[in-house]
Amino acid sequence: MKAVRIHKYHEMPHLDDVPEPVITGPWDVIVKVGAAGLCRTDLHIIEGQWDPIQNPTLPYILGHENAGWVHAVGSAVSNVEVGDTVIMHPLVTCGLCPECRRGNDSHCSHSSFPGLNAEGGMAEYMLTNARAVVKLDPKLQPRDIAALADAGLTAYHAVRKTIPALHPGTHAVVMGAGGLGHIGIQSLLALTPAQITVIDKSEAALELASSLGAHHTVLATDDTEAIIKQVHEITGGGAHVVLDFIAEMGMELLGPNLIRNQGDYYVIGYGGMVKIETLSIISREINVIGNLVGTYDDLVQLMTLTAEGKISLHTSVYELGAYADAINDLDNGRLVGRGILVP
């Protein structure tokens, strides 16, 4: 089969011919890939940022946002059948460790992470397990929902955590209306009554945010003081919650200045470094909250909202062989929404 594999950091991945995966265990599931999402994490993988954390053996297949149709199953699999439309949770988990038992499976002690430390889905077929597959309404097409496996899941997981703080009359600021952010906006609208202000350097992204239902938009410029002033005017003194889907290129320095006292700054994107004086943290009683993908239950809920038409993914579709064009478009800010590779 054809597969996009990373051979060396800081170099463009290759399109290789590799053997198709085979069933070796009772809980194995092989999926015929219908679509694989392209994520900024893939750029960070190519840059080598994840090597100290995941330490994969090169070369391996990229792709951690995957959806398709069940192609083959192991002898113990009963939750899906051949031909079912499925989306894959980004982690393949054990189900037996304390975190899995609590339903906090995104922190499984024995997980693998296809596309980061195991073979991913930028290929024609992918090996996963029964715990990772979510059976979908067959009317949902993989190319329309694949990126919800990570971008959507991560955004939804973060928004779900904000619910206690976002009652009527509160304000949420979304930083970045790209692949994650535009799902975050829709999730906020579906789950909370908050007023939503979106910040992005792209006018096209802000237009998308407005079309999705964002109440206010702010164009990000180099004048951070002007941005802070504008957001504080819109929110009446600062947001109750800031969701930073960028958290690099200086945005992570801006975000904490947009929340009011006792506000919450959610870090979802990454690549930068948050710097806040400890005196400011305690005197303002502000919170900095990290977010890592989401649970299997989060993904099930997200797909329910998607089937109901409350969440939609804005995509740019590329053939698998055009992966380099997709990577370059993402890296150079030419993508609005999410890049999708289709075998």
XYZ file of C-alpha atoms in Angstrom:
343
model
C 0.000 0.000 0.000
C 0.983 3.675 -0.278
C 1.907 5.447 2.951
C 3.364 8.812 3.973
C 6.355 8.072 6.216
C 8.791 10.285 8.068
C 12.378 9.108 7.559
C 14.368 11.980 9.044
C 13.474 15.064 11.092
C 13.545 18.458 9.365
C 12.936 16.767 6.003
C 9.753 16.305 3.966
C 8.225 12.838 4.521
C 8.235 10.279 1.682
C 5.422 8.456 -0.103
C 6.494 4.808 0.227
C 5.250 1.378 -0.784
C 4.861 -0.679 2.411
C 3.116 -3.959 3.345
C -0.540 -3.776 4.330
C -1.195 -4.408 8.059
C -2.474 -7.827 9.116
C -4.579 -9.105 12.010
C -2.367 -10.644 14.702
C -4.439 -10.248 17.879
C -8.062 -10.895 18.901
C -8.826 -7.190 19.481
C -7.196 -5.921 16.281
C -9.165 -3.868 13.763
C -7.885 -2.976 10.302
C -9.509 0.091 8.766
C -9.555 1.011 5.106
C -8.627 4.673 5.466
C -11.135 7.072 3.949
C -9.379 10.222 5.109
C -6.542 11.387 7.347
C -6.343 14.857 8.838
C -3.238 17.032 8.653
C -2.420 18.783 11.925
C 0.111 21.348 13.159
C 1.332 18.510 15.355
C 2.487 16.838 12.131
C 4.635 19.906 11.473
C 6.031 19.683 15.002
C 6.710 15.958 14.471
C 8.682 16.740 11.313
C 10.592 19.377 13.292
C 11.517 16.696 15.862
C 9.685 18.310 18.799
C 7.934 15.063 19.759
C 11.000 12.835 19.545
C 12.040 13.275 23.230
C 8.474 12.494 24.358
C 7.389 9.679 22.039
C 10.804 8.461 20.798
C 9.485 6.614 17.723
C 11.555 4.336 15.535
C 11.998 5.916 12.097
C 10.677 5.547 9.483
C 6.996 5.310 10.392
C 3.626 6.383 8.981
C 2.250 9.777 9.969
C -1.422 10.537 10.624
C -3.284 10.663 13.944
C -6.682 11.942 12.712
C -8.243 9.037 10.874
C -11.583 7.734 9.688
C -12.687 5.074 7.241
C -14.409 1.700 6.944
C -13.705 -1.509 8.872
C -11.760 -3.888 6.614
C -10.997 -6.786 8.978
C -11.418 -7.627 12.674
C -9.864 -9.964 15.222
C -11.719 -12.912 16.737
C -12.812 -11.039 19.909
C -14.124 -7.853 18.261
C -17.887 -7.407 18.609
C -18.460 -3.639 18.632
C -17.860 -3.168 14.885
C -18.203 -5.295 11.759
C -16.572 -5.273 8.354
C -18.003 -2.382 6.335
C -18.894 -0.137 9.310
C -17.968 3.532 9.022
C -15.676 4.457 11.921
C -13.547 7.228 13.327
C -10.510 6.338 15.430
C -9.685 7.792 18.802
C -6.104 9.040 18.442
C -4.847 6.756 21.223
C -4.893 2.963 21.244
C -5.482 2.175 24.916
C -5.299 -0.897 27.173
C -8.605 -0.618 29.082
C -7.049 -2.086 32.223
C -4.931 0.635 33.860
C -6.425 2.920 36.566
C -6.915 5.840 34.163
C -8.739 3.667 31.617
C -10.901 2.209 34.400
C -11.891 5.777 35.377
C -12.773 6.615 31.774
C -9.767 8.919 31.556
C -8.338 6.864 28.724
C -6.435 9.732 27.114
C -3.961 9.234 29.995
C -3.720 5.452 29.610
C -0.486 4.114 31.104
C 0.068 1.647 28.254
C -1.234 3.490 25.202
C 0.285 3.842 21.771
C -0.248 6.947 19.645
C -0.601 6.102 15.945
C 1.045 8.794 13.863
C 3.354 9.805 16.723
C 4.983 6.613 18.026
C 3.252 3.920 15.954
C 2.049 3.487 12.373
C -0.585 6.127 11.602
C -3.320 6.652 9.044
C -1.750 8.599 6.158
C -1.989 5.370 4.192
C -4.475 3.130 2.469
C -4.993 0.878 5.517
C -4.378 1.270 9.254
C -4.141 -1.146 12.179
C -5.891 -0.139 15.400
C -7.908 -1.941 18.112
C -11.527 -2.351 19.149
C -11.250 0.246 21.948
C -10.204 2.990 19.538
C -12.984 2.733 16.928
C -16.235 4.690 17.195
C -18.993 3.387 14.936
C -20.596 6.236 13.015
C -23.848 7.044 11.345
C -23.174 5.769 7.800
C -24.327 9.087 6.358
C -21.125 10.644 7.725
C -18.310 10.514 5.166
C -14.735 10.015 6.427
C -13.363 12.995 4.498
C -15.891 15.240 6.242
C -15.100 14.148 9.805
C -11.613 12.573 9.984
C -9.949 15.585 11.608
C -12.515 15.535 14.398
C -10.496 12.603 15.769
C -7.916 15.032 17.140
C -8.638 18.651 16.206
C -12.305 18.269 17.029
C -11.740 16.016 20.026
C -9.124 18.299 21.555
C -11.279 21.385 21.067
C -14.394 19.679 22.410
C -12.542 18.289 25.437
C -11.293 21.761 26.375
C -14.690 23.401 25.891
C -16.412 20.699 27.918
C -14.117 21.555 30.842
C -15.136 25.244 30.675
C -18.859 24.574 31.147
C -18.981 25.324 34.922
C -17.463 28.783 34.354
C -19.548 29.809 31.346
C -23.043 30.614 32.579
C -25.315 33.245 30.957
C -23.642 36.645 30.840
C -20.081 35.319 30.638
C -17.501 35.832 27.906
C -15.196 33.355 26.191
C -12.305 34.388 23.957
C -11.099 31.975 21.288
C -7.561 32.569 20.046
C -7.225 31.097 16.571
C -10.099 30.104 14.279
C -8.201 27.474 12.305
C -8.452 23.691 12.357
C -9.035 23.456 16.128
C -10.462 26.885 16.799
C -13.397 26.673 14.403
C -14.493 23.461 16.156
C -14.005 25.174 19.516
C -16.350 27.971 18.447
C -19.069 25.510 17.450
C -18.578 23.511 20.644
C -18.946 26.654 22.757
C -22.161 27.496 20.924
C -23.497 23.952 21.396
C -22.576 23.586 25.080
C -22.599 27.078 26.640
C -24.548 30.368 26.588
C -21.346 32.470 26.620
C -20.630 35.424 24.376
C -17.787 34.436 22.051
C -14.996 36.705 20.807
C -12.519 35.299 18.276
C -8.983 36.577 17.646
C -7.040 35.637 14.511
C -4.504 37.245 12.197
C -6.399 35.961 9.147
C -9.412 37.929 7.934
C -10.664 34.788 6.165
C -10.548 32.879 9.456
C -12.474 35.673 11.188
C -15.083 35.590 8.421
C -15.424 31.844 9.012
C -15.773 32.465 12.767
C -18.558 34.991 12.190
C -20.361 32.644 9.813
C -20.286 29.947 12.494
C -21.912 32.249 15.054
C -19.095 34.050 16.890
C -20.473 37.262 18.413
C -17.339 39.400 18.016
C -14.054 39.189 16.103
C -10.704 40.908 16.632
C -7.974 41.030 14.000
C -4.630 40.109 15.538
C -1.907 42.641 14.778
C 1.527 43.404 16.196
C -0.091 46.007 18.499
C -0.821 43.745 21.468
C -1.895 46.636 23.704
C -4.598 47.531 21.179
C -5.803 43.917 21.132
C -5.937 43.782 24.934
C -7.858 47.066 25.071
C -10.346 45.943 22.418
C -10.990 42.598 24.106
C -11.418 44.217 27.529
C -13.927 46.653 26.038
C -15.906 43.841 24.397
C -15.889 41.637 27.497
C -16.329 44.357 30.111
C -12.982 43.861 31.805
C -11.628 40.620 30.409
C -12.857 37.173 29.469
C -13.984 34.616 32.007
C -12.320 31.969 29.830
C -9.649 32.198 27.125
C -9.118 29.188 24.879
C -5.734 29.499 23.169
C -5.649 27.255 20.111
C -2.326 28.768 18.989
C -0.067 29.158 22.070
C 3.024 30.013 20.051
C 4.448 32.912 18.031
C 3.768 35.265 20.940
C 0.078 34.497 21.310
C 0.802 32.592 24.533
C 2.129 35.873 26.002
C -1.033 37.717 24.983
C -3.591 35.172 26.219
C -3.173 35.595 30.009
C -3.679 39.351 29.609
C -7.136 38.802 28.135
C -8.709 37.139 31.184
C -10.288 38.939 34.125
C -9.434 38.233 37.758
C -10.252 34.611 38.635
C -10.354 33.830 34.930
C -9.156 30.643 33.223
C -6.527 30.476 30.482
C -6.793 27.170 28.598
C -3.683 26.145 26.655
C -4.604 23.891 23.722
C -2.094 24.821 21.037
C 1.585 24.564 21.843
C 5.056 25.512 20.711
C 5.617 28.624 22.831
C 6.210 29.264 26.527
C 3.701 30.778 28.945
C 5.315 33.424 31.151
C 3.284 34.827 34.043
C 4.653 36.389 37.204
C 3.774 34.252 40.206
C 2.552 37.362 42.033
C 0.080 37.964 39.215
C -1.163 34.378 39.442
C -1.897 34.571 43.160
C -3.089 38.172 43.367
C -5.497 37.725 40.460
C -6.339 34.101 41.314
C -6.055 33.095 37.678
C -5.735 29.553 36.374
C -3.602 28.124 33.566
C -5.081 24.829 32.369
C -3.499 22.328 29.993
C -5.411 20.134 27.564
C -4.416 16.879 25.857
C -6.779 15.452 23.240
C -9.865 13.988 24.946
C -11.493 10.789 26.110
C -13.345 8.152 24.128
C -16.575 9.473 25.658
C -15.702 13.000 24.477
C -15.334 11.637 20.940
C -18.663 9.810 21.105
C -20.401 13.010 22.249
C -18.684 15.043 19.538
C -19.785 12.616 16.839
C -23.346 12.774 18.160
C -23.322 16.570 17.771
C -21.839 16.144 14.295
C -24.561 13.714 13.220
C -27.125 16.222 14.541
C -25.600 18.941 12.365
C -24.358 21.071 15.265
C -20.671 20.579 14.458
C -19.206 20.732 10.960
C -15.618 20.561 9.785
C -14.330 23.028 7.217
C -11.718 21.291 5.113
C -9.330 21.492 2.187
C -9.030 18.055 0.559
C -5.832 16.699 -1.033
C -5.056 13.347 -2.601
C -2.621 11.277 -0.545
C 0.049 11.773 -3.202
C -0.242 15.554 -2.781
C 0.738 15.354 0.899
C 3.723 17.701 0.388
C 1.447 20.409 -1.036
C -0.841 20.044 1.976
C 2.072 20.258 4.418
C 3.473 23.349 2.708
C 0.051 25.026 2.595
C -0.427 24.412 6.330
C 3.074 25.573 7.197
C 2.647 28.781 5.196
C -0.786 29.725 6.504
C -2.680 29.035 3.286
C -5.183 26.605 4.837
C -8.548 27.752 6.170
C -10.077 24.997 8.250
C -8.412 21.581 8.188
C -6.283 19.819 5.585
C -7.501 16.315 4.697
C -5.555 13.619 2.825
C -7.649 11.079 0.895
C -6.036 7.828 -0.341
